[in-house]
Amino acid sequence: MPKIKSIIELKETISQQIKLRNENDKTVLTVSAGTCGRARGSLKVIESLNKVIKEKKLEGKIQVKNTGCHGFCEAEPNIIIRPQNIFYQHVQPEDAESIITETALNNKIIDKLIYSDPVTGQAMPQESDISFYAKQERIVMGDNALIDPTDINDYFAIRGYNSLGTVLKSMNPEDVIETIIASGIRGRGGAGFPTGSKWKFARNAKADIKYIICNADEGDPGAYMDRSLMEGNPHRVLEGMIIGAYAIGATEGYIYVRMEYPLALKNITIALEQARKLGLLGDAILGSEFNFDIHVFKGAGSFVSGEETSLMASIEGRRAQPRQRPPFPAQSGLWGKPTNINNVETWGNIPIIIDRGSDWFAGIGTESSKGTKIFSLVGKINNTGLVEVPMGITLREIIYDIGGGIPGDKEFKAVQTGGPSGGCIPKEKLDLPVDYESLAEAGSIMGSGGMIVMDEETCMVDVARYFLQFTREESCGKCVPCRIGTRQMVEILNRITRGEGRGSDIKKLEELAKTIKAGSLCGLGQTSPNPVLTTLRYFREEYEDHIYKKSCKALACKNLICYYIEPEKCIGCQLCKKSCPVDAIIGKRKEVHVIDHELCIKCGACFDVCPPKVRAVSKYTGEKKEKILKKASAGRVNK
Amino acid sequence: MQKILDEFGNSQKELIHVLHRVKAKFGYIPPETIPEISRHLKITESEIYGVLTFYSAFSLKPRGKHTVTVCMGTACHVRGGPKILEEFERRLNIEAGHTTEDKQFTLETVACLGCCAIGPVVVVDDDYYAQTTVSKVEPILEKYKKEKKNAQD
């Protein structure tokens, strides 16, 4: 494709691609092939579909589209067949033949590939029927299912780069900033600072050179919406950045991608090359006087790099350590120049705001939080995946209506939002509307959008310990309260989960938390005690049980539980015996099996393999555990 | 080595790119390359050590033939990730962050791979293993041990 030299040419290219798409009368098999789809074999499915199409010489009738993640990770690998809009889940390569001959050619639905609702059990062949999608408002994510992320023409066909054309043609930088301010959008990376105001600061800063940065160092464990956007729709992120650069007056940009995301790195690099080749990046973009280019920076494995001043230090080739603010990046950022830094999802919203207007955008959400937010709904939940919802929706709607509730007959316990800086929100707060303020009031934060659902088998002390261990590892070491304080907190929490907790421990945790919050420079340190503080606020009795009763009611803390084979239930099938990695299970075929507690390493393999109909392996804690162990050791002595 | 360095400019901002490149070439950062990097980028060796030991991507020790990475993300954690790691540690007889004596396996953890829907996740080299359980650990390792055996035959 030759370089696009003017805005008129761009608009022509877009109309042409839209026309081509509309005229395409082929049946399109859209395969979700983001990182998790691939991990479950979607590339093999694509290969096998293409093979069948070639064998049957159907190239003129059927087309396979390799797209990024559609968000419904639970159902991977999944396919949408258009124009019928039939949705198939858990597709295997051997299903290719029947998908093509039965569904694509003859509109016949294959029952075994249909998704059925986890609550009602109802079969749902149409994509639009599926409850997972019904309450979502997929303005940012939705297009992932329409385009091949490595083909810029696909992006043009969904009006891609149209907003850039509009901006360059009819808006001056101040107009763009005013539009973004009026939309009310706030940063999607965690802190929720109003994006338009941030741009204005950077615009007003005087300097010979200015930078913009896309923060794609999505470090919060349990959050992966940014990965999915970069993998599935990289041009939208680029378009947002180009518009932002124009508004601020930046000539150079960086995308800082964490190294753990190889596919995102690959797709964003391909997109950059395409945009450069077509003249959407570089000198005199679309024949205007605006020059701008973007570099990709591959991170090197550090959580604190996600903090803006650390991220800039990392780009400069230094250790990712934060520094004091002010001066804010808008005044003195990368190499001391004014810099504007936004998160991937924020950049991804920009072209949409320009395209549909700030009033439309501001019409979605609540008074203080506008637009949608993408959450990664993971953990103990039926419909795991990425969900994009209007701000203000309640946690209950997300978890039950979209997420389909908790698997098995387990009870909901808490939902963790905001990653290591956030907190655990209990059952009583399920009707909380999700926006920046309400989550903060509940002791958590919006964060980048991780939403980890926990059931009765999740121990809240263990979860707090997990996060503190994480921040201890990731603390850059600059501020002593964070470096030493998190270490001390982990030691106390380790002690409690081992059953060696002391009466003074809870008070000590609270004191340390206060000191770390007050004495740390950056967000990582200041918020690191949040997981402990919220679990203490809502689940204090679990801490007390661990300390005083040596009991973990979630049956999760290894040192506080024991495994036990119920003699009246065991059928002697030997499954557990075979699975035990340390040969701690004794018993002949068709005879009751017994665990040798001296050898048992509590790996839980026996518990996992015991057939659900039998369920002979149980876990016990507290007094009951002591009784079992006592009895077992008495038995050994008698022998 | 000089050829690698010639791909890059002569300032500190190239350091992390250089380290990624050296790692891609050798699998780790051989300590003897550091004086050369220092001369090329015109920064001190201590600065380079400071940066490379800060980031988890870089290691000064040679790596095993296969890298086993166990995800320690929150979603994997609540679904039993730590048990999987313990089992790998037990089977390989090393702790996370180390390499087996026969240089076959390096065991690592990662904070989150962003594949939370399919946790607990284990990645060996470039192969992803979804919904792993303690009993799947041995078969996973066997697969790579077998590869070695087949190659020898």
Short mmCIF file of C-alpha atoms in Angstrom, two decimals, chain A residues 35-36 39-40 73-74 219-224 227 254 256 258-262 296-302 304-305 310 313-321 335 376 378-381 384-385 416 452-454 458 462-463 465-467 470 474 476 558 563 579-582 601-605 608-609 619, chain B residues 11-17 19-21 23-24 41 43 46-58 69 71-80 82-87 90-91 108-119 121-123 126-136 138 143:
data_model
loop_
_atom_site.label_atom_id
_atom_site.label_comp_id
_atom_site.label_asym_id
_atom_site.label_seq_id
_atom_site.Cartn_x
_atom_site.Cartn_y
_atom_site.Cartn_z
CA THR A 35 -2.20 -15.46 24.51
CA CYS A 36 -4.69 -17.53 26.51
CA ALA A 39 -2.26 -21.56 25.25
CA ARG A 40 -5.39 -23.60 24.75
CA CYS A 73 -11.33 -16.63 28.23
CA GLU A 74 -13.27 -19.38 29.96
CA GLY A 219 2.20 -5.37 36.46
CA ASP A 220 -0.78 -6.00 38.75
CA PRO A 221 -1.09 -9.74 39.07
CA GLY A 222 -4.53 -10.74 37.89
CA ALA A 223 -4.99 -7.87 35.42
CA TYR A 224 -4.52 -8.38 31.70
CA ARG A 227 -2.27 -7.02 27.13
CA TYR A 254 7.37 5.50 23.88
CA TYR A 256 6.75 0.62 27.56
CA ARG A 258 6.45 -5.54 29.97
CA MET A 259 8.57 -8.38 28.70
CA GLU A 260 6.14 -11.00 29.94
CA TYR A 261 3.85 -10.12 27.01
CA PRO A 262 5.61 -11.42 23.89
CA VAL A 296 8.72 0.37 21.66
CA PHE A 297 10.56 -0.25 24.91
CA LYS A 298 10.67 -3.80 26.22
CA GLY A 299 10.61 -3.89 30.02
CA ALA A 300 12.96 -6.09 31.98
CA GLY A 301 10.82 -7.55 34.73
CA SER A 302 10.11 -5.10 37.53
CA VAL A 304 7.69 -0.77 40.23
CA SER A 305 8.37 0.25 36.59
CA SER A 310 10.27 4.72 37.72
CA ALA A 313 14.07 6.04 34.77
CA SER A 314 13.86 2.63 33.13
CA ILE A 315 13.55 4.13 29.63
CA GLU A 316 16.60 6.23 30.44
CA GLY A 317 18.52 3.00 31.02
CA ARG A 318 18.58 3.20 34.81
CA ARG A 319 17.13 1.25 37.69
CA ALA A 320 13.37 1.66 37.88
CA GLN A 321 13.29 3.69 41.09
CA TRP A 335 15.33 13.34 30.23
CA SER A 376 -10.36 -8.99 34.41
CA VAL A 378 -10.73 -14.12 37.48
CA GLY A 379 -10.28 -16.52 40.35
CA LYS A 380 -13.20 -18.55 41.68
CA ILE A 381 -15.73 -17.53 39.06
CA THR A 384 -13.59 -16.03 33.67
CA GLY A 385 -12.62 -13.31 31.27
CA GLN A 416 -10.04 -8.36 45.50
CA ILE A 452 -10.13 -11.61 41.73
CA VAL A 453 -13.08 -13.51 43.12
CA MET A 454 -12.51 -15.59 46.23
CA THR A 458 -9.62 -18.83 50.07
CA ASP A 462 -2.99 -16.10 53.16
CA VAL A 463 -4.19 -13.61 50.51
CA ARG A 465 0.46 -12.59 52.96
CA TYR A 466 0.55 -13.28 49.23
CA PHE A 467 0.29 -9.59 48.33
CA PHE A 470 4.71 -9.62 46.29
CA GLU A 474 9.08 -5.78 44.16
CA CYS A 476 12.81 -1.09 44.80
CA LYS A 558 -0.82 -25.89 54.93
CA TYR A 563 -5.61 -34.51 54.98
CA SER A 579 -1.00 -39.83 42.68
CA CYS A 580 0.86 -39.35 45.97
CA PRO A 581 4.33 -38.04 45.09
CA VAL A 582 5.85 -39.20 48.39
CA ILE A 601 3.76 -33.16 52.44
CA LYS A 602 0.18 -31.84 52.12
CA CYS A 603 0.41 -31.26 48.39
CA GLY A 604 -3.28 -32.05 48.02
CA ALA A 605 -2.83 -34.43 45.07
CA ASP A 608 -7.72 -33.47 43.79
CA VAL A 609 -7.88 -36.96 42.29
CA LYS A 619 -9.22 -31.61 55.08
CA SER B 11 24.81 6.20 25.83
CA GLN B 12 23.17 4.91 28.98
CA LYS B 13 19.71 4.90 27.38
CA GLU B 14 20.81 1.87 25.32
CA LEU B 15 21.75 -0.18 28.38
CA ILE B 16 18.57 -2.21 28.84
CA HIS B 17 18.32 -2.85 25.09
CA LEU B 19 21.32 -6.35 28.05
CA HIS B 20 18.26 -7.86 26.32
CA ARG B 21 20.38 -8.43 23.22
CA LYS B 23 20.78 -12.25 26.94
CA ALA B 24 19.22 -13.30 23.63
CA LEU B 41 28.16 2.91 26.58
CA ILE B 43 29.16 4.23 31.86
CA SER B 46 29.05 -0.65 38.80
CA GLU B 47 26.21 1.20 37.10
CA ILE B 48 25.71 -1.79 34.78
CA TYR B 49 25.75 -4.24 37.70
CA GLY B 50 23.27 -2.04 39.51
CA VAL B 51 20.84 -2.09 36.62
CA LEU B 52 21.17 -5.71 35.64
CA THR B 53 20.74 -7.06 39.15
CA PHE B 54 17.72 -4.79 39.67
CA TYR B 55 15.66 -6.34 36.87
CA SER B 56 14.49 -9.92 37.08
CA ALA B 57 15.06 -10.45 33.35
CA PHE B 58 18.82 -10.59 33.70
CA THR B 69 8.21 -20.70 34.71
CA CYS B 71 2.98 -18.22 37.42
CA MET B 72 2.51 -16.72 40.88
CA GLY B 73 -0.28 -14.34 39.88
CA THR B 74 -3.23 -13.83 42.21
CA ALA B 75 -5.63 -15.89 40.12
CA CYS B 76 -3.13 -18.74 39.92
CA HIS B 77 -2.44 -18.36 43.64
CA VAL B 78 -6.07 -18.82 44.68
CA ARG B 79 -6.30 -21.81 42.35
CA GLY B 80 -3.31 -23.56 43.88
CA PRO B 82 2.06 -22.44 45.19
CA LYS B 83 1.46 -26.20 45.38
CA ILE B 84 2.53 -26.55 41.76
CA LEU B 85 5.73 -24.63 42.45
CA GLU B 86 6.49 -26.79 45.48
CA GLU B 87 6.07 -29.90 43.40
CA ARG B 90 10.66 -31.16 44.90
CA ARG B 91 10.92 -32.99 41.58
CA GLU B 108 11.54 -19.58 37.80
CA THR B 109 8.47 -17.80 39.04
CA VAL B 110 6.74 -14.89 37.39
CA ALA B 111 4.44 -12.37 39.02
CA CYS B 112 1.69 -12.78 36.43
CA LEU B 113 1.51 -13.91 32.82
CA GLY B 114 -1.92 -12.43 32.28
CA CYS B 115 -3.50 -15.77 31.39
CA CYS B 116 -5.54 -15.76 34.55
CA ALA B 117 -8.47 -17.63 33.05
CA ILE B 118 -6.47 -20.79 32.60
CA GLY B 119 -4.54 -20.86 35.85
CA VAL B 121 -0.29 -21.68 34.44
CA VAL B 122 3.15 -23.14 33.82
CA VAL B 123 5.31 -22.20 30.86
CA ASP B 126 7.49 -21.34 24.87
CA ASP B 127 4.87 -23.96 25.69
CA TYR B 128 1.97 -22.93 27.91
CA TYR B 129 0.34 -25.48 30.21
CA ALA B 130 -3.13 -24.56 31.38
CA GLN B 131 -4.91 -25.63 34.57
CA THR B 132 -1.98 -27.59 35.91
CA THR B 133 -2.30 -29.81 38.95
CA VAL B 134 0.27 -31.42 41.22
CA SER B 135 -0.09 -34.72 39.36
CA LYS B 136 0.61 -33.06 36.01
CA GLU B 138 5.90 -35.08 36.54
CA LYS B 143 8.27 -34.62 28.19
#
